[in-house]
Each structure stands twice: as C-alpha cells, then as structure tokens.
Short mmCIF file of C-alpha atoms in Angstrom, two decimals:
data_model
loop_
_atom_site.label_atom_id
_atom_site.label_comp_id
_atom_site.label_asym_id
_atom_site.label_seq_id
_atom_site.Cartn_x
_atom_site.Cartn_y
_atom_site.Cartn_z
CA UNK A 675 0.00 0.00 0.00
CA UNK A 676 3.09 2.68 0.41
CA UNK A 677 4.21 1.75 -2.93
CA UNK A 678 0.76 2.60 -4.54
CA UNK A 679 0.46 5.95 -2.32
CA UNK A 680 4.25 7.04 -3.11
CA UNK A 681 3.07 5.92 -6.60
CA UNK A 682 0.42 8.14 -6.66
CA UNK A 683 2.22 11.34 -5.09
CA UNK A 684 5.35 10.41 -7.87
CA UNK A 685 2.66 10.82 -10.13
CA UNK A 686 0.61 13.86 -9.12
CA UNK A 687 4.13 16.13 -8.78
CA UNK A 688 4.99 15.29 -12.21
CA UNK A 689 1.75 16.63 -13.62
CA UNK A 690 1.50 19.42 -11.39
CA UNK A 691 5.53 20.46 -12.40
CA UNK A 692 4.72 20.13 -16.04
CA UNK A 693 1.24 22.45 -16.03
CA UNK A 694 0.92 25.79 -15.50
CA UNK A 695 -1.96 28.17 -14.95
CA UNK A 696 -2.25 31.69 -16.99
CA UNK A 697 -1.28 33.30 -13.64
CA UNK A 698 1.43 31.15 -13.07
CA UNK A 699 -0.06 28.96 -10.40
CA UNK A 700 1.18 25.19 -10.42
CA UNK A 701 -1.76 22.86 -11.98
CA UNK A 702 -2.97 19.11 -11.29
CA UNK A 703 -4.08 18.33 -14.84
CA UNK A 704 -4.91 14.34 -15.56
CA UNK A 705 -6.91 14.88 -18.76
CA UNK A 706 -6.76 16.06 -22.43
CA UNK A 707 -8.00 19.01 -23.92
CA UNK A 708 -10.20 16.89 -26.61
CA UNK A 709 -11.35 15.07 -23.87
CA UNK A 710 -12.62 18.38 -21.58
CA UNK A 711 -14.28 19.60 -25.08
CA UNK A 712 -16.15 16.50 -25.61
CA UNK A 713 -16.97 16.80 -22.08
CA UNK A 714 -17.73 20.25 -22.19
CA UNK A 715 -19.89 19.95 -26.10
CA UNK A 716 -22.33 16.32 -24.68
CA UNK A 717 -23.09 18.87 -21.78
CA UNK A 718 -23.98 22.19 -23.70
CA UNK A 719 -26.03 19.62 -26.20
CA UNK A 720 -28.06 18.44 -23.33
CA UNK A 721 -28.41 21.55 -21.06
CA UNK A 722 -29.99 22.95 -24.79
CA UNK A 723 -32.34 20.03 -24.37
CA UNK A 724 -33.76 20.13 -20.74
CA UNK A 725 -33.64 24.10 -20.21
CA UNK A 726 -36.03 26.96 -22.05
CA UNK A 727 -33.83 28.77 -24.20
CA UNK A 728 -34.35 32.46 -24.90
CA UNK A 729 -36.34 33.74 -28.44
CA UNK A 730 -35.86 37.05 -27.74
CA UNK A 731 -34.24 38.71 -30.79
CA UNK A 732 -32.74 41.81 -28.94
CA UNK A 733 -31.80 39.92 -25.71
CA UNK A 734 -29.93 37.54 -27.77
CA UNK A 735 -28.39 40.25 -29.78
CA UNK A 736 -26.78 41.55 -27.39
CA UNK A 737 -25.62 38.85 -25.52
CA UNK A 738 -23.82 37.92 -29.39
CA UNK A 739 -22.70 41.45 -29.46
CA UNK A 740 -20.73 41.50 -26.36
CA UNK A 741 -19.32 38.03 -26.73
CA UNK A 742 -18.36 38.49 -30.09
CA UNK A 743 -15.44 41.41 -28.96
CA UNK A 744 -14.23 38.89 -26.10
CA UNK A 745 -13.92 35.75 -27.93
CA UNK A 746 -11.31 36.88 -30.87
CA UNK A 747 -9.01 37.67 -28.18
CA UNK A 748 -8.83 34.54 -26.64
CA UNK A 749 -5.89 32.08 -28.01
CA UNK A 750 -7.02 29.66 -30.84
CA UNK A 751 -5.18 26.79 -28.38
CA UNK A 752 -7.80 27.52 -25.85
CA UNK A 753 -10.67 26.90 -29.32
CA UNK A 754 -10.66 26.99 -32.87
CA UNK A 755 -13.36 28.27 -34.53
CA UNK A 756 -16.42 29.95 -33.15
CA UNK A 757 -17.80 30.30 -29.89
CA UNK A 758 -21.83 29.04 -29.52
CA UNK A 759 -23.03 31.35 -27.30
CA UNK A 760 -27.10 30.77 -25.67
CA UNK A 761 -29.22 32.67 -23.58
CA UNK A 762 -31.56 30.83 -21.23
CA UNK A 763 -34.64 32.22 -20.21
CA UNK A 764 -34.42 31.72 -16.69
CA UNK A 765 -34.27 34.11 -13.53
CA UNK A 766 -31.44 32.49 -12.38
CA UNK A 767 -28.36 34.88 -11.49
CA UNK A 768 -25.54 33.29 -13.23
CA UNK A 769 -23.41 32.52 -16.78
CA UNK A 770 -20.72 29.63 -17.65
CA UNK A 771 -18.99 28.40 -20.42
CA UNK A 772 -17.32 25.30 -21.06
CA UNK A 773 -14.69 23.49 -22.89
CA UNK A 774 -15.48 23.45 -26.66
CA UNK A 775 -15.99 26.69 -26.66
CA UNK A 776 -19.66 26.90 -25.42
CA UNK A 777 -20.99 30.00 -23.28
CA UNK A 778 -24.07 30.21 -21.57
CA UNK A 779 -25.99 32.89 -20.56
CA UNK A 780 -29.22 33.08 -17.71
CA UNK A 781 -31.43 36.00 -18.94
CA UNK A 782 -31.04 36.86 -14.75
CA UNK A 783 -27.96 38.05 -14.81
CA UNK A 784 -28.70 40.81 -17.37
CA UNK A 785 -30.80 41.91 -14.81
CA UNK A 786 -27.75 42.47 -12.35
CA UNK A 787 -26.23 43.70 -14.94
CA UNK A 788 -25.74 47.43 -16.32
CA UNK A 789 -24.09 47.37 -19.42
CA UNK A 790 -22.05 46.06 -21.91
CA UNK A 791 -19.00 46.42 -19.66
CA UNK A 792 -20.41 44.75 -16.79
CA UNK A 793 -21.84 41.81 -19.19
CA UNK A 794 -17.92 41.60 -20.20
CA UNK A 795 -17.17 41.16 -16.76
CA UNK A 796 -19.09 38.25 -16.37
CA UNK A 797 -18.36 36.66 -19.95
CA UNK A 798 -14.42 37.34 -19.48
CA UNK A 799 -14.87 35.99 -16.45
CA UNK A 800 -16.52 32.21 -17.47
CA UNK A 801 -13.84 32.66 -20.61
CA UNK A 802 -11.01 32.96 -18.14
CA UNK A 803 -12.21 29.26 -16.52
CA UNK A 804 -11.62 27.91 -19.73
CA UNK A 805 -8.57 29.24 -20.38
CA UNK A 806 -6.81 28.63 -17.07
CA UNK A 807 -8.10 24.62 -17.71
CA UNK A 808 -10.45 24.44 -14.49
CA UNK A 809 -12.85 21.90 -15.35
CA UNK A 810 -10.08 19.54 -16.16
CA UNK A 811 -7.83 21.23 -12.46
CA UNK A 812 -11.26 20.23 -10.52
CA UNK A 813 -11.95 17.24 -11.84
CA UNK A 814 -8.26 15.80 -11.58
CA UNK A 815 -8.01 17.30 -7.93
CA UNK A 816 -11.58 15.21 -6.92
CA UNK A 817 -9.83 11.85 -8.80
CA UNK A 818 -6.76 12.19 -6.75
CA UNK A 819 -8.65 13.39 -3.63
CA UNK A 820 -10.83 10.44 -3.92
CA UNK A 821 -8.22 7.96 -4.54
CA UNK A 822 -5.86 9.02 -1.51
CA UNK A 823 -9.13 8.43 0.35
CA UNK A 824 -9.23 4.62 -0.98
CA UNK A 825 -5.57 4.27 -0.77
CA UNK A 826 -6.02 5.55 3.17
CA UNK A 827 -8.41 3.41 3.55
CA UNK A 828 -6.89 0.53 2.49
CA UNK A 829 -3.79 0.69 4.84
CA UNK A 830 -5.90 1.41 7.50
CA UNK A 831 -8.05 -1.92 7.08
CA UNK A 832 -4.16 -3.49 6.63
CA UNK A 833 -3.48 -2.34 9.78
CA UNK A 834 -6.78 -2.58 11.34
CA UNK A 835 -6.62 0.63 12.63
CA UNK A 836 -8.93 1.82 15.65
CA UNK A 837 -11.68 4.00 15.03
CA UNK A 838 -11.33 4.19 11.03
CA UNK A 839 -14.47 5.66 9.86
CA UNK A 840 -14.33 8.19 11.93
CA UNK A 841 -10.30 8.89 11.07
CA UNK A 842 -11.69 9.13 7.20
CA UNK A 843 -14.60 11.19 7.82
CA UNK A 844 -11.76 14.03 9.12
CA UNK A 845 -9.62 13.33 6.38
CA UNK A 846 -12.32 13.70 3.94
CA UNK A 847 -13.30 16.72 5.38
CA UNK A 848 -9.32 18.02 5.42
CA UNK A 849 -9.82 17.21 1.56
CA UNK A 850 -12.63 19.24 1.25
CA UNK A 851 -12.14 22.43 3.51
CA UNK A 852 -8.28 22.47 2.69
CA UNK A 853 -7.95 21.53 -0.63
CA UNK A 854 -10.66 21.44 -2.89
CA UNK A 855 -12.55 24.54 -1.57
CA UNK A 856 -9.42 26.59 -1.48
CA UNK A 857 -8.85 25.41 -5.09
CA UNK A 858 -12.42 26.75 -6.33
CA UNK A 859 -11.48 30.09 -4.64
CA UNK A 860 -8.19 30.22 -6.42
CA UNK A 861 -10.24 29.64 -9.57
CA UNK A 862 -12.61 31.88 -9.15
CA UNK A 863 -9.80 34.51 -8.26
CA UNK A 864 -8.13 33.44 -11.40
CA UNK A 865 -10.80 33.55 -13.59
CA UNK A 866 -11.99 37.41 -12.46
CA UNK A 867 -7.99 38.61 -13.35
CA UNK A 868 -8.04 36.74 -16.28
CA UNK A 869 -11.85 38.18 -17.08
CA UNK A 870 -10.52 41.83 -16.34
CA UNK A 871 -7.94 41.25 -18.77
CA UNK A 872 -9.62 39.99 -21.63
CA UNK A 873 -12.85 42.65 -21.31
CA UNK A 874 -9.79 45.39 -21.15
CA UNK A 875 -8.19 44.36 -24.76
CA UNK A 876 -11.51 43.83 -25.89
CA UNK A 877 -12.62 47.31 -25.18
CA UNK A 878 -14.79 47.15 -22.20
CA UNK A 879 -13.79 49.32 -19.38
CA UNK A 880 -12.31 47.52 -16.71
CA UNK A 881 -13.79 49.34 -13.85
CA UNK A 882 -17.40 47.72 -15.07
CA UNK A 883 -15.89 44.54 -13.42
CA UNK A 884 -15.66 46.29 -10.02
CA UNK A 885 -19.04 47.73 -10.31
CA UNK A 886 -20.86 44.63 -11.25
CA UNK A 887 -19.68 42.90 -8.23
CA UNK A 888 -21.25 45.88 -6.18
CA UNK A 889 -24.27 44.96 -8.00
CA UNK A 890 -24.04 41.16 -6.95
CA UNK A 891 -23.21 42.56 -3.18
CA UNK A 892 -26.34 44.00 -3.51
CA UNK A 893 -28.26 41.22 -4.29
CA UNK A 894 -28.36 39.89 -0.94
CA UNK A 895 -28.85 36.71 0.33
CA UNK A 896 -26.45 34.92 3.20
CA UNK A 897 -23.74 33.52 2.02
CA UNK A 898 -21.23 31.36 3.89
CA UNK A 899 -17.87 32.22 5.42
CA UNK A 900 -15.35 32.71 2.91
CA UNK A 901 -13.87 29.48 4.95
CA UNK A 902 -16.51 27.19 3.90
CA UNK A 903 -16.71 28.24 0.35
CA UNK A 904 -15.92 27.78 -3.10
CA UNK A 905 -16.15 31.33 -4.06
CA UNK A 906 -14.47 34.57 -2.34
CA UNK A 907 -16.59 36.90 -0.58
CA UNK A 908 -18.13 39.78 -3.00
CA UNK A 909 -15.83 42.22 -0.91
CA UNK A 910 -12.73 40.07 -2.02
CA UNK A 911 -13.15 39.90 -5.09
CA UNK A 912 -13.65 43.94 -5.53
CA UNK A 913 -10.63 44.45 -3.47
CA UNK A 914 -9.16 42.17 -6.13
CA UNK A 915 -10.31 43.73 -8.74
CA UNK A 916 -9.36 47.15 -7.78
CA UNK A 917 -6.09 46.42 -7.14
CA UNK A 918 -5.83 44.40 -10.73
CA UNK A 919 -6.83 47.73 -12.29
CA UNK A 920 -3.47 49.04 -12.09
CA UNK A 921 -2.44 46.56 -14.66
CA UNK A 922 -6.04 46.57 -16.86
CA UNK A 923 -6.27 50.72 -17.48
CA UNK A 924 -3.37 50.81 -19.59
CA UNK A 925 -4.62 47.81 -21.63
CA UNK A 926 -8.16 49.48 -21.90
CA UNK A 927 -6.31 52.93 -22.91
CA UNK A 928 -3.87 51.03 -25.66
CA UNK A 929 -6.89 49.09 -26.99
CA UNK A 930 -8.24 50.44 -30.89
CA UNK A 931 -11.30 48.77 -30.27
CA UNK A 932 -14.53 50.11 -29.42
CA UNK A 933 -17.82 47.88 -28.87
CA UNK A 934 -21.44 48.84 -29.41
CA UNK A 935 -23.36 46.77 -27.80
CA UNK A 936 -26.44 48.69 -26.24
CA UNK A 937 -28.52 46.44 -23.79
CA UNK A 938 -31.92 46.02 -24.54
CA UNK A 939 -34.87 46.04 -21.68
CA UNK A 940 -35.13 42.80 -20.29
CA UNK A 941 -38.15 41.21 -19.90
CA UNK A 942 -38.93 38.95 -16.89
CA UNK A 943 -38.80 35.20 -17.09
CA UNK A 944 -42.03 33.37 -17.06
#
C-alpha cells in the first residue's frame, strides 16, 4: 500500500511540475483538452435540451454582441473556430462556459447587470475558466482526492486501525475544507484577473468589473464564510479587482477597439 500511495504522489508532482496556470499557479491536470471539449460539447447539447432557451431577438443580440469582442481575443489553443453562445430564459443569477468553446448565458444576470461592460465582466470571467483549464484542475483534484481516500483506507483496514471511519470522515473533510474549496477560490480569483484582462483588450472598461460585483453585493442573500466556500466573498473579489486595475487601465487605454453593444430592456422570465 506505500508503494501505490508514493506511486500516486510520484505521479501527481509530475503533472503538477509540467502544467501551468495563466497566472502562473502550479496545476494538477490528468486529462486532455479533446477530452474536456467532448466533455464540455455532450453537456452544452443536453443543457440545450432540458432548459427553455431564450427567443428574444434583442436579448440575444446583445448577448452575441458582447461576446463576439471577447472571444477573438482569446488564443485559438484555448478553441478553434467559433464560440456558440445561448441565452436561457431563466431568472437564475448566473453565466458559464465550457470546454469546446460553449458559453451560456441566464437571462437573470442581465438583470444584475448594467451594461455592456459589466456583461464583459461576467463573460471574461466564465472565458477565463476555460482558459486557465479548471474543469479539467477540478476534476483531476476530486480523482486524486478520492483515490488518496481509498488508498487511506486501504492501509488502514491493513493495519486494522482503531476507530477508522471516523479517522476518514476528518480526512475527507481536510480534503474538502483544505484543498478542494481553497482550489475553487483560487479559480474563481483566477478567472476574475483573467476576465478583467480579456474585457480590457476587448474594449470594455475595466472598472465595469468592479461595479458589477457591487451589483451582486447587492443582491443579498447569506452567504457562507469565505472558509466554507468555493467562491471569495463579494468584498474580495472587488478588493481584487481594484487592485488588478493598475495593470487593466493601460490595456483598456492602448486598446483600438470600441464595442457597441447597447442592452436592450429585459423582460422577466415566465
């Protein structure tokens, strides 16, 4: 059993040493891109099946509007080809996109949202989560969290340790509260610098990022401690932000482009 758990730490330090985040960060990566975008496409297909999708021709228009400044920006390694971008008509506050280059929108969030800028924010932001390889980080970090759980285990019932259930019950929480959580932080941290980035060469003003998560402060609604958490606290992530904005303004002020994407009223979902 120490050969298969050195086994398995031999292998995870290899990966980690040989993958990289955009930020620089040291990643646990197990799978290959073609296999997160077929992950990523079977998903979109079948969210498109079971959710109502949104007919409204100006809603959708600008939605296409926005995306279609951030996505030529974003390296063809990350997807070739075009980004299919849909709106669901649902009240739900939220936005993703996935391997394969699939983004989808909640008609809820436009809601919470101002303007074009601020809709950047949160589409540079789901972007940046596919660039920095997440899904595939998360995933590989739950394998190798749940196989040092069957590899502890294991030596445990070797050694017929005392009290065993309750000894992997703690370290199944350590998992969770120290790694895993912390890792969806880091992520969502990530993804918000590499958002702010992306809406800045694309032409969206940078400070919309900061003010849209105002907005979602604003919401309301308790949320947990930071501690027990996959995201940061709203405050967090502004402070983050705002200090990231030393680095975005000059992009912004260097960038030729300039979008025109005017948001439509947006009707309630049924």
């Amino acid at each position: 059993m120490k050969k298969s758990l050195i086994a398995l730490l031999a292998l995870t330090t290899v990966v980690a040493a040989c993958s990289t985040s955009p930020t620089g960060r040291k990643q646990l990566l197990f799978h290959s891109s073609s296999q997160l975008d077929a992950m990523g496409t079977s998903s979109f297909e079948q969210m498109k099946k079971e959710q109502t999708i949104s007919t409204d021709k100006k809603v959708n228009a600008f939605v296409q509007c926005v995306t279609d400044y951030i996505t030529p920006n974003v390296n063809s390694k990350v997807h070739k080809g075009e980004w299919e971008v849909v709106v669901f008509d649902s009240n739900q506050i939220n936005a993703f996109a996935l391997p394969g280059g699939k983004i989808g929108v909640y008609t809820g969030i436009l809601n919470v949202t101002e303007n074009a800028g601020q809709l950047a924010a949160i589409i540079g932001h789901e972007v940046g989560h596919v660039i920095a390889q997440h899904s595939n980080e998360r995933l590989s970090s739950s394998q190798l969290s749940q196989a040092a759980l069957v590899v502890a285990g294991t030596t445990m019932a070797a050694k017929d340790v005392d009290n065993k259930t309750l000894l992997l019950a703690g370290l199944g929480l350590g998992l969770q509260y120290g790694v895993l959580m912390p890792y969806g932080r880091a992520h969502e941290t990530e993804a918000d610098i590499i958002g702010q980035e992306l809406m800045a060469v694309s032409g969206f003003d940078p400070k919309e990022s900061v003010k849209l998560w105002q907005n979602m402060a604003k919401q309301g609604g308790a949320a947990p401690p930071e501690f027990f958490s996959t995201h940061p606290s709203n405050q967090t992530r502004i402070n983050g932000l705002n200090k990231h904005l030393s680095k975005t303004n000059p992009m912004y002020a260097q960038s030729n482009v300039k979008p025109n994407c005017v948001k439509p009223a947006i009707p309630k979902s049924k």
